[in-house]
């Protein structure tokens, strides 16, 4: 249940404000192998998660576990290098806690990125996919429990979870940069086991184009908070059963590394218009 309240959110935000006078307007959550964006932030102030009151600490390889505040593409940003996943044992409300803290710091728009398996057969490993919508198949929701009206309404609208404005901006940027930005529905599961081929066939029938183990809880909390959201998946592998080969975290990290420059180009340009 919601052990974390608005008082905890305010304490975490107050600690961050003690460390820097910067007032971020854009939040960035970086997926597996994509934390490199943090290295491009100017005048960075780095705060390890374990120093921030009530922050969980991320445990998975490829996720550093620190908040980076600074300037990127002329905007003041707060970047999460490493995020929290339900498969680490965190409830969805804990997974979404940093988004609440971002909102308290003044963040109005959020870019979420993740590594995902490609379900759509027109995709290939190494493609970037703009998230048009999501399906929450974690069986959980970060908003379950008493609602704090100061944070958002009891029954938040999810009909435009991923901003149309930012989606068309992202497509324009990809076009100008000369690459195809796939677009599709992201389905979020808890993991940590990868899916079976039968599960992937089911997910395809349900209308999913890519599958991953993150993002949905954070986006639900962001929408609850009134934050505008844009999401990009890095298709690090084709999903289970599509190619005749096993899936591995090494492949996920290798592909993320391979598409780094395209990813950075897109994201930096997108931040400028967020
Ligand atoms: N399934 C779930 N999560 C993932 C995958 C996948 O194939 N690839 C990267 N994250």
PDB file of C-alpha atoms and ligand atoms in Angstrom:
ATOM      1  CA  UNK A   1       0.000   0.000   0.000  1.00  0.00           C
ATOM      2  CA  UNK A   2       0.998   3.679  -0.064  1.00  0.00           C
ATOM      3  CA  UNK A   3       3.456   3.886   2.787  1.00  0.00           C
ATOM      4  CA  UNK A   4       4.898   6.995   1.168  1.00  0.00           C
ATOM      5  CA  UNK A   5       2.909  10.186   1.641  1.00  0.00           C
ATOM      6  CA  UNK A   6       3.139  13.774   0.493  1.00  0.00           C
ATOM      7  CA  UNK A   7       5.254  14.492   3.597  1.00  0.00           C
ATOM      8  CA  UNK A   8       7.887  11.994   2.364  1.00  0.00           C
ATOM      9  CA  UNK A   9       7.801  13.521  -1.099  1.00  0.00           C
ATOM     10  CA  UNK A  10       8.334  17.001   0.354  1.00  0.00           C
ATOM     11  CA  UNK A  11      11.239  15.793   2.522  1.00  0.00           C
ATOM     12  CA  UNK A  12      12.994  14.240  -0.484  1.00  0.00           C
ATOM     13  CA  UNK A  13      12.439  17.390  -2.572  1.00  0.00           C
ATOM     14  CA  UNK A  14      13.689  19.606   0.280  1.00  0.00           C
ATOM     15  CA  UNK A  15      16.902  17.560   0.509  1.00  0.00           C
ATOM     16  CA  UNK A  16      17.516  17.979  -3.229  1.00  0.00           C
ATOM     17  CA  UNK A  17      16.878  21.732  -2.968  1.00  0.00           C
ATOM     18  CA  UNK A  18      19.504  21.918  -0.222  1.00  0.00           C
ATOM     19  CA  UNK A  19      22.042  20.467  -2.678  1.00  0.00           C
ATOM     20  CA  UNK A  20      21.264  22.814  -5.559  1.00  0.00           C
ATOM     21  CA  UNK A  21      19.278  25.934  -6.321  1.00  0.00           C
ATOM     22  CA  UNK A  22      18.453  24.601  -9.795  1.00  0.00           C
ATOM     23  CA  UNK A  23      14.746  24.310 -10.519  1.00  0.00           C
ATOM     24  CA  UNK A  24      14.276  21.525 -13.076  1.00  0.00           C
ATOM     25  CA  UNK A  25      11.291  21.716 -15.431  1.00  0.00           C
ATOM     26  CA  UNK A  26      11.984  18.484 -17.324  1.00  0.00           C
ATOM     27  CA  UNK A  27      12.356  15.016 -15.831  1.00  0.00           C
ATOM     28  CA  UNK A  28      14.315  12.272 -17.585  1.00  0.00           C
ATOM     29  CA  UNK A  29      14.169   8.595 -16.654  1.00  0.00           C
ATOM     30  CA  UNK A  30      16.804   6.502 -18.374  1.00  0.00           C
ATOM     31  CA  UNK A  31      16.394   2.806 -19.065  1.00  0.00           C
ATOM     32  CA  UNK A  32      18.918  -0.044 -19.116  1.00  0.00           C
ATOM     33  CA  UNK A  33      22.103   1.027 -20.866  1.00  0.00           C
ATOM     34  CA  UNK A  34      20.690   4.473 -21.702  1.00  0.00           C
ATOM     35  CA  UNK A  35      22.005   6.409 -18.702  1.00  0.00           C
ATOM     36  CA  UNK A  36      24.724   7.874 -20.943  1.00  0.00           C
ATOM     37  CA  UNK A  37      22.531  10.954 -21.432  1.00  0.00           C
ATOM     38  CA  UNK A  38      23.542  11.908 -17.901  1.00  0.00           C
ATOM     39  CA  UNK A  39      27.145  12.410 -19.117  1.00  0.00           C
ATOM     40  CA  UNK A  40      25.943  15.179 -21.449  1.00  0.00           C
ATOM     41  CA  UNK A  41      24.412  17.315 -18.732  1.00  0.00           C
ATOM     42  CA  UNK A  42      26.229  20.616 -18.172  1.00  0.00           C
ATOM     43  CA  UNK A  43      27.153  21.821 -14.687  1.00  0.00           C
ATOM     44  CA  UNK A  44      25.871  18.548 -13.242  1.00  0.00           C
ATOM     45  CA  UNK A  45      24.979  18.138  -9.616  1.00  0.00           C
ATOM     46  CA  UNK A  46      24.962  14.401  -8.852  1.00  0.00           C
ATOM     47  CA  UNK A  47      23.029  13.058  -5.880  1.00  0.00           C
ATOM     48  CA  UNK A  48      23.216   9.314  -5.134  1.00  0.00           C
ATOM     49  CA  UNK A  49      19.810   7.818  -4.419  1.00  0.00           C
ATOM     50  CA  UNK A  50      20.914   6.462  -1.062  1.00  0.00           C
ATOM     51  CA  UNK A  51      21.447  10.024   0.205  1.00  0.00           C
ATOM     52  CA  UNK A  52      17.908  11.156  -0.605  1.00  0.00           C
ATOM     53  CA  UNK A  53      15.361  10.601   2.161  1.00  0.00           C
ATOM     54  CA  UNK A  54      12.900   7.786   1.362  1.00  0.00           C
ATOM     55  CA  UNK A  55      14.458   7.037  -2.027  1.00  0.00           C
ATOM     56  CA  UNK A  56      14.804   3.349  -2.813  1.00  0.00           C
ATOM     57  CA  UNK A  57      18.155   2.223  -4.262  1.00  0.00           C
ATOM     58  CA  UNK A  58      18.348   0.475  -7.622  1.00  0.00           C
ATOM     59  CA  UNK A  59      19.989  -2.909  -7.651  1.00  0.00           C
ATOM     60  CA  UNK A  60      20.243  -3.946 -11.296  1.00  0.00           C
ATOM     61  CA  UNK A  61      23.380  -3.919 -13.415  1.00  0.00           C
ATOM     62  CA  UNK A  62      23.338  -1.095 -15.958  1.00  0.00           C
ATOM     63  CA  UNK A  63      21.478   1.251 -13.612  1.00  0.00           C
ATOM     64  CA  UNK A  64      23.773   3.586 -11.696  1.00  0.00           C
ATOM     65  CA  UNK A  65      21.426   4.852  -9.018  1.00  0.00           C
ATOM     66  CA  UNK A  66      21.844   8.603  -8.970  1.00  0.00           C
ATOM     67  CA  UNK A  67      19.953  11.763  -9.721  1.00  0.00           C
ATOM     68  CA  UNK A  68      21.696  14.261 -12.017  1.00  0.00           C
ATOM     69  CA  UNK A  69      20.504  17.883 -12.129  1.00  0.00           C
ATOM     70  CA  UNK A  70      21.818  20.391 -14.624  1.00  0.00           C
ATOM     71  CA  UNK A  71      21.355  21.879 -18.064  1.00  0.00           C
ATOM     72  CA  UNK A  72      20.718  19.964 -21.269  1.00  0.00           C
ATOM     73  CA  UNK A  73      19.738  21.529 -24.603  1.00  0.00           C
ATOM     74  CA  UNK A  74      19.329  24.819 -22.760  1.00  0.00           C
ATOM     75  CA  UNK A  75      16.768  23.421 -20.301  1.00  0.00           C
ATOM     76  CA  UNK A  76      17.066  22.699 -16.612  1.00  0.00           C
ATOM     77  CA  UNK A  77      16.596  18.964 -16.141  1.00  0.00           C
ATOM     78  CA  UNK A  78      16.608  16.302 -13.481  1.00  0.00           C
ATOM     79  CA  UNK A  79      17.734  12.908 -14.737  1.00  0.00           C
ATOM     80  CA  UNK A  80      17.352   9.542 -13.065  1.00  0.00           C
ATOM     81  CA  UNK A  81      20.334   7.412 -13.925  1.00  0.00           C
ATOM     82  CA  UNK A  82      18.805   4.084 -12.994  1.00  0.00           C
ATOM     83  CA  UNK A  83      15.222   3.506 -11.985  1.00  0.00           C
ATOM     84  CA  UNK A  84      13.265   1.194  -9.722  1.00  0.00           C
ATOM     85  CA  UNK A  85      11.557  -1.905 -11.019  1.00  0.00           C
ATOM     86  CA  UNK A  86       8.855  -4.011  -9.513  1.00  0.00           C
ATOM     87  CA  UNK A  87      11.014  -7.104 -10.077  1.00  0.00           C
ATOM     88  CA  UNK A  88      13.479  -5.720  -7.547  1.00  0.00           C
ATOM     89  CA  UNK A  89      10.729  -6.152  -4.992  1.00  0.00           C
ATOM     90  CA  UNK A  90       9.518  -2.557  -4.924  1.00  0.00           C
ATOM     91  CA  UNK A  91       5.815  -1.889  -5.010  1.00  0.00           C
ATOM     92  CA  UNK A  92       4.572   0.313  -7.845  1.00  0.00           C
ATOM     93  CA  UNK A  93       4.157   3.292  -5.500  1.00  0.00           C
ATOM     94  CA  UNK A  94       7.860   3.117  -4.626  1.00  0.00           C
ATOM     95  CA  UNK A  95       8.738   2.735  -8.299  1.00  0.00           C
ATOM     96  CA  UNK A  96       6.791   5.927  -8.960  1.00  0.00           C
ATOM     97  CA  UNK A  97       8.091   7.871  -5.933  1.00  0.00           C
ATOM     98  CA  UNK A  98      10.854   9.708  -7.860  1.00  0.00           C
ATOM     99  CA  UNK A  99       8.226  11.015 -10.284  1.00  0.00           C
ATOM    100  CA  UNK A 100       6.367  12.507  -7.332  1.00  0.00           C
ATOM    101  CA  UNK A 101       9.578  14.126  -6.157  1.00  0.00           C
ATOM    102  CA  UNK A 102      10.220  15.515  -9.647  1.00  0.00           C
ATOM    103  CA  UNK A 103       6.762  17.072  -9.617  1.00  0.00           C
ATOM    104  CA  UNK A 104       7.484  18.639  -6.229  1.00  0.00           C
ATOM    105  CA  UNK A 105      10.682  20.126  -7.712  1.00  0.00           C
ATOM    106  CA  UNK A 106       8.643  21.792 -10.484  1.00  0.00           C
ATOM    107  CA  UNK A 107       8.896  19.296 -13.336  1.00  0.00           C
ATOM    108  CA  UNK A 108       6.151  19.800 -15.950  1.00  0.00           C
ATOM    109  CA  UNK A 109       7.165  17.237 -18.556  1.00  0.00           C
ATOM    110  CA  UNK A 110       8.798  13.836 -18.399  1.00  0.00           C
ATOM    111  CA  UNK A 111      10.765  11.775 -20.879  1.00  0.00           C
ATOM    112  CA  UNK A 112      10.795   8.066 -20.032  1.00  0.00           C
ATOM    113  CA  UNK A 113      13.034   5.663 -21.866  1.00  0.00           C
ATOM    114  CA  UNK A 114      13.415   1.926 -21.598  1.00  0.00           C
ATOM    115  CA  UNK A 115      14.866  -1.154 -23.163  1.00  0.00           C
ATOM    116  CA  UNK A 116      12.162  -3.348 -24.663  1.00  0.00           C
ATOM    117  CA  UNK A 117      11.676  -6.498 -26.662  1.00  0.00           C
ATOM    118  CA  UNK A 118      10.159  -6.055 -30.113  1.00  0.00           C
ATOM    119  CA  UNK A 119       6.837  -7.864 -30.581  1.00  0.00           C
ATOM    120  CA  UNK A 120       5.847  -6.171 -33.839  1.00  0.00           C
ATOM    121  CA  UNK A 121       7.429  -8.248 -36.623  1.00  0.00           C
ATOM    122  CA  UNK A 122       8.174  -5.098 -38.622  1.00  0.00           C
ATOM    123  CA  UNK A 123      10.639  -4.034 -35.915  1.00  0.00           C
ATOM    124  CA  UNK A 124      14.308  -4.952 -35.707  1.00  0.00           C
ATOM    125  CA  UNK A 125      16.768  -4.999 -32.857  1.00  0.00           C
ATOM    126  CA  UNK A 126      18.325  -1.538 -32.593  1.00  0.00           C
ATOM    127  CA  UNK A 127      15.164   0.338 -33.641  1.00  0.00           C
ATOM    128  CA  UNK A 128      13.871   3.159 -31.491  1.00  0.00           C
ATOM    129  CA  UNK A 129      10.122   3.137 -30.817  1.00  0.00           C
ATOM    130  CA  UNK A 130       8.060   6.116 -29.785  1.00  0.00           C
ATOM    131  CA  UNK A 131       5.508   4.927 -27.236  1.00  0.00           C
ATOM    132  CA  UNK A 132       2.023   5.806 -28.495  1.00  0.00           C
ATOM    133  CA  UNK A 133       0.254   4.174 -25.560  1.00  0.00           C
ATOM    134  CA  UNK A 134       0.768   1.469 -22.979  1.00  0.00           C
ATOM    135  CA  UNK A 135      -0.914  -1.621 -21.571  1.00  0.00           C
ATOM    136  CA  UNK A 136      -0.345  -2.123 -17.866  1.00  0.00           C
ATOM    137  CA  UNK A 137      -0.120  -5.877 -17.360  1.00  0.00           C
ATOM    138  CA  UNK A 138       1.767  -5.721 -14.077  1.00  0.00           C
ATOM    139  CA  UNK A 139      -1.452  -6.418 -12.200  1.00  0.00           C
ATOM    140  CA  UNK A 140      -0.589  -3.443  -9.986  1.00  0.00           C
ATOM    141  CA  UNK A 141      -1.195   0.292  -9.963  1.00  0.00           C
ATOM    142  CA  UNK A 142       0.784   2.946  -8.053  1.00  0.00           C
ATOM    143  CA  UNK A 143      -2.418   4.813  -7.183  1.00  0.00           C
ATOM    144  CA  UNK A 144      -4.030   1.985  -5.210  1.00  0.00           C
ATOM    145  CA  UNK A 145      -4.680   3.118  -1.662  1.00  0.00           C
ATOM    146  CA  UNK A 146      -6.012   6.358  -0.212  1.00  0.00           C
ATOM    147  CA  UNK A 147      -5.880   9.225  -2.740  1.00  0.00           C
ATOM    148  CA  UNK A 148      -4.152  12.464  -1.756  1.00  0.00           C
ATOM    149  CA  UNK A 149      -6.120  15.144  -3.615  1.00  0.00           C
ATOM    150  CA  UNK A 150      -3.134  17.460  -3.339  1.00  0.00           C
ATOM    151  CA  UNK A 151      -1.236  15.063  -5.650  1.00  0.00           C
ATOM    152  CA  UNK A 152      -4.008  14.372  -8.145  1.00  0.00           C
ATOM    153  CA  UNK A 153      -7.553  13.173  -8.660  1.00  0.00           C
ATOM    154  CA  UNK A 154      -8.885   9.779  -7.563  1.00  0.00           C
ATOM    155  CA  UNK A 155      -9.614   8.589 -11.112  1.00  0.00           C
ATOM    156  CA  UNK A 156      -7.075  10.161 -13.471  1.00  0.00           C
ATOM    157  CA  UNK A 157      -7.704  10.230 -17.215  1.00  0.00           C
ATOM    158  CA  UNK A 158      -5.310   8.080 -19.257  1.00  0.00           C
ATOM    159  CA  UNK A 159      -6.756   8.780 -22.707  1.00  0.00           C
ATOM    160  CA  UNK A 160      -3.641  10.693 -23.757  1.00  0.00           C
ATOM    161  CA  UNK A 161      -1.034   9.169 -21.477  1.00  0.00           C
ATOM    162  CA  UNK A 162       1.671   9.955 -24.024  1.00  0.00           C
ATOM    163  CA  UNK A 163       1.427  13.534 -25.259  1.00  0.00           C
ATOM    164  CA  UNK A 164       0.311  13.965 -28.875  1.00  0.00           C
ATOM    165  CA  UNK A 165       2.233  17.219 -29.063  1.00  0.00           C
ATOM    166  CA  UNK A 166       5.511  15.612 -27.992  1.00  0.00           C
ATOM    167  CA  UNK A 167       4.917  12.542 -30.151  1.00  0.00           C
ATOM    168  CA  UNK A 168       4.609  14.618 -33.291  1.00  0.00           C
ATOM    169  CA  UNK A 169       7.642  16.651 -32.244  1.00  0.00           C
ATOM    170  CA  UNK A 170       9.624  13.414 -31.834  1.00  0.00           C
ATOM    171  CA  UNK A 171       8.575  12.152 -35.273  1.00  0.00           C
ATOM    172  CA  UNK A 172       9.561  15.464 -36.861  1.00  0.00           C
ATOM    173  CA  UNK A 173      12.969  15.322 -35.218  1.00  0.00           C
ATOM    174  CA  UNK A 174      13.570  11.722 -36.330  1.00  0.00           C
ATOM    175  CA  UNK A 175      12.590  12.704 -39.880  1.00  0.00           C
ATOM    176  CA  UNK A 176      14.979  15.667 -39.838  1.00  0.00           C
ATOM    177  CA  UNK A 177      17.747  13.449 -38.442  1.00  0.00           C
ATOM    178  CA  UNK A 178      17.081  10.897 -41.181  1.00  0.00           C
ATOM    179  CA  UNK A 179      16.020   7.769 -39.335  1.00  0.00           C
ATOM    180  CA  UNK A 180      12.813   5.816 -38.875  1.00  0.00           C
ATOM    181  CA  UNK A 181      11.267   6.178 -35.452  1.00  0.00           C
ATOM    182  CA  UNK A 182       8.932   3.236 -34.994  1.00  0.00           C
ATOM    183  CA  UNK A 183       5.776   3.931 -33.048  1.00  0.00           C
ATOM    184  CA  UNK A 184       3.666   1.577 -31.005  1.00  0.00           C
ATOM    185  CA  UNK A 185       2.124   0.246 -27.834  1.00  0.00           C
ATOM    186  CA  UNK A 186       4.368  -0.719 -24.922  1.00  0.00           C
ATOM    187  CA  UNK A 187       3.169  -3.458 -22.624  1.00  0.00           C
ATOM    188  CA  UNK A 188       4.582  -3.420 -19.100  1.00  0.00           C
ATOM    189  CA  UNK A 189       5.021  -6.674 -17.163  1.00  0.00           C
ATOM    190  CA  UNK A 190       6.769  -7.158 -13.836  1.00  0.00           C
ATOM    191  CA  UNK A 191       9.487  -9.567 -15.038  1.00  0.00           C
ATOM    192  CA  UNK A 192      12.164 -10.496 -14.148  1.00  0.00           C
ATOM    193  CA  UNK A 193      11.890 -13.632 -16.275  1.00  0.00           C
ATOM    194  CA  UNK A 194      11.611 -12.805 -19.942  1.00  0.00           C
ATOM    195  CA  UNK A 195       8.376 -13.863 -21.604  1.00  0.00           C
ATOM    196  CA  UNK A 196       7.649 -17.242 -23.123  1.00  0.00           C
ATOM    197  CA  UNK A 197       6.927 -17.438 -26.865  1.00  0.00           C
ATOM    198  CA  UNK A 198       3.269 -18.175 -26.028  1.00  0.00           C
ATOM    199  CA  UNK A 199       3.097 -15.022 -23.904  1.00  0.00           C
ATOM    200  CA  UNK A 200       4.556 -12.990 -26.759  1.00  0.00           C
ATOM    201  CA  UNK A 201       1.917 -14.349 -29.178  1.00  0.00           C
ATOM    202  CA  UNK A 202      -0.735 -13.405 -26.615  1.00  0.00           C
ATOM    203  CA  UNK A 203       0.700  -9.905 -26.163  1.00  0.00           C
ATOM    204  CA  UNK A 204       0.757  -9.395 -29.926  1.00  0.00           C
ATOM    205  CA  UNK A 205      -2.902 -10.432 -30.125  1.00  0.00           C
ATOM    206  CA  UNK A 206      -3.633  -7.905 -27.368  1.00  0.00           C
ATOM    207  CA  UNK A 207      -2.216  -5.101 -29.481  1.00  0.00           C
ATOM    208  CA  UNK A 208       1.272  -4.700 -28.027  1.00  0.00           C
ATOM    209  CA  UNK A 209       4.259  -3.761 -30.187  1.00  0.00           C
ATOM    210  CA  UNK A 210       6.992  -3.903 -27.542  1.00  0.00           C
ATOM    211  CA  UNK A 211       7.372  -5.447 -24.100  1.00  0.00           C
ATOM    212  CA  UNK A 212       9.335  -4.396 -21.043  1.00  0.00           C
ATOM    213  CA  UNK A 213       9.539  -4.436 -17.264  1.00  0.00           C
ATOM    214  CA  UNK A 214       9.278  -0.756 -16.405  1.00  0.00           C
ATOM    215  CA  UNK A 215       7.640   2.566 -17.279  1.00  0.00           C
ATOM    216  CA  UNK A 216       3.920   1.934 -16.720  1.00  0.00           C
ATOM    217  CA  UNK A 217       3.861   2.746 -12.977  1.00  0.00           C
ATOM    218  CA  UNK A 218       5.966   5.884 -13.478  1.00  0.00           C
ATOM    219  CA  UNK A 219       3.749   7.096 -16.298  1.00  0.00           C
ATOM    220  CA  UNK A 220       0.547   6.492 -14.319  1.00  0.00           C
ATOM    221  CA  UNK A 221       1.954   8.544 -11.432  1.00  0.00           C
ATOM    222  CA  UNK A 222       3.124  11.256 -13.825  1.00  0.00           C
ATOM    223  CA  UNK A 223      -0.322  11.572 -15.398  1.00  0.00           C
ATOM    224  CA  UNK A 224      -1.905  11.586 -11.950  1.00  0.00           C
ATOM    225  CA  UNK A 225       0.429  14.506 -11.153  1.00  0.00           C
ATOM    226  CA  UNK A 226      -0.501  16.371 -14.350  1.00  0.00           C
ATOM    227  CA  UNK A 227       2.930  15.866 -15.927  1.00  0.00           C
ATOM    228  CA  UNK A 228       3.115  15.708 -19.747  1.00  0.00           C
ATOM    229  CA  UNK A 229       4.816  12.468 -20.842  1.00  0.00           C
ATOM    230  CA  UNK A 230       6.811  11.281 -23.829  1.00  0.00           C
ATOM    231  CA  UNK A 231       8.293   7.782 -23.992  1.00  0.00           C
ATOM    232  CA  UNK A 232      10.940   6.101 -26.125  1.00  0.00           C
ATOM    233  CA  UNK A 233      11.720   2.402 -26.151  1.00  0.00           C
ATOM    234  CA  UNK A 234      14.994   1.069 -27.425  1.00  0.00           C
ATOM    235  CA  UNK A 235      14.157  -2.240 -29.090  1.00  0.00           C
ATOM    236  CA  UNK A 236      17.184  -4.075 -27.737  1.00  0.00           C
ATOM    237  CA  UNK A 237      16.085  -7.516 -28.947  1.00  0.00           C
ATOM    238  CA  UNK A 238      13.230  -9.188 -30.736  1.00  0.00           C
ATOM    239  CA  UNK A 239      10.889 -10.714 -28.175  1.00  0.00           C
ATOM    240  CA  UNK A 240      10.929 -14.350 -27.118  1.00  0.00           C
ATOM    241  CA  UNK A 241      10.276 -16.970 -29.781  1.00  0.00           C
ATOM    242  CA  UNK A 242      10.616 -14.615 -32.761  1.00  0.00           C
ATOM    243  CA  UNK A 243      14.225 -15.438 -33.517  1.00  0.00           C
ATOM    244  CA  UNK A 244      15.697 -18.840 -32.831  1.00  0.00           C
ATOM    245  CA  UNK A 245      17.908 -17.657 -29.983  1.00  0.00           C
ATOM    246  CA  UNK A 246      17.700 -17.118 -26.216  1.00  0.00           C
ATOM    247  CA  UNK A 247      17.307 -13.648 -24.687  1.00  0.00           C
ATOM    248  CA  UNK A 248      19.902 -12.169 -22.362  1.00  0.00           C
ATOM    249  CA  UNK A 249      20.585  -8.999 -20.428  1.00  0.00           C
ATOM    250  CA  UNK A 250      23.982  -8.827 -22.195  1.00  0.00           C
ATOM    251  CA  UNK A 251      22.230  -8.502 -25.558  1.00  0.00           C
ATOM    252  CA  UNK A 252      20.003  -5.764 -24.107  1.00  0.00           C
ATOM    253  CA  UNK A 253      23.034  -3.786 -22.899  1.00  0.00           C
ATOM    254  CA  UNK A 254      24.985  -4.321 -26.148  1.00  0.00           C
ATOM    255  CA  UNK A 255      22.148  -3.078 -28.339  1.00  0.00           C
ATOM    256  CA  UNK A 256      21.535  -0.043 -26.121  1.00  0.00           C
ATOM    257  CA  UNK A 257      25.232   0.785 -26.517  1.00  0.00           C
ATOM    258  CA  UNK A 258      25.026   0.349 -30.302  1.00  0.00           C
ATOM    259  CA  UNK A 259      22.153   2.829 -30.784  1.00  0.00           C
ATOM    260  CA  UNK A 260      23.555   5.354 -28.323  1.00  0.00           C
ATOM    261  CA  UNK A 261      24.345   8.152 -30.787  1.00  0.00           C
ATOM    262  CA  UNK A 262      20.968   7.978 -32.560  1.00  0.00           C
ATOM    263  CA  UNK A 263      19.238   7.865 -29.197  1.00  0.00           C
ATOM    264  CA  UNK A 264      21.224  10.858 -27.889  1.00  0.00           C
ATOM    265  CA  UNK A 265      20.534  12.892 -31.021  1.00  0.00           C
ATOM    266  CA  UNK A 266      16.791  12.326 -30.781  1.00  0.00           C
ATOM    267  CA  UNK A 267      16.518  12.883 -27.060  1.00  0.00           C
ATOM    268  CA  UNK A 268      18.621  16.056 -26.988  1.00  0.00           C
ATOM    269  CA  UNK A 269      16.541  17.630 -29.755  1.00  0.00           C
ATOM    270  CA  UNK A 270      13.321  16.531 -28.077  1.00  0.00           C
ATOM    271  CA  UNK A 271      14.301  18.061 -24.742  1.00  0.00           C
ATOM    272  CA  UNK A 272      14.689  21.426 -26.436  1.00  0.00           C
ATOM    273  CA  UNK A 273      10.975  21.443 -27.311  1.00  0.00           C
ATOM    274  CA  UNK A 274       9.582  19.842 -24.164  1.00  0.00           C
TER     275      UNK A 274
HETATM  276  N1  LIG B   1      11.136  -8.567 -22.551  1.00  0.00           N
HETATM  277  C1  LIG B   1      10.939  -7.826 -21.443  1.00  0.00           C
HETATM  278  N2  LIG B   1      11.722  -6.815 -21.105  1.00  0.00           N
HETATM  279  C2  LIG B   1      12.745  -6.505 -21.922  1.00  0.00           C
HETATM  280  C3  LIG B   1      13.001  -7.223 -23.089  1.00  0.00           C
HETATM  281  C4  LIG B   1      12.136  -8.314 -23.428  1.00  0.00           C
HETATM  282  O1  LIG B   1      12.304  -8.997 -24.450  1.00  0.00           O
HETATM  283  N3  LIG B   1      14.085  -6.651 -23.679  1.00  0.00           N
HETATM  284  C5  LIG B   1      14.465  -5.630 -22.871  1.00  0.00           C
HETATM  285  N4  LIG B   1      13.651  -5.538 -21.811  1.00  0.00           N
END
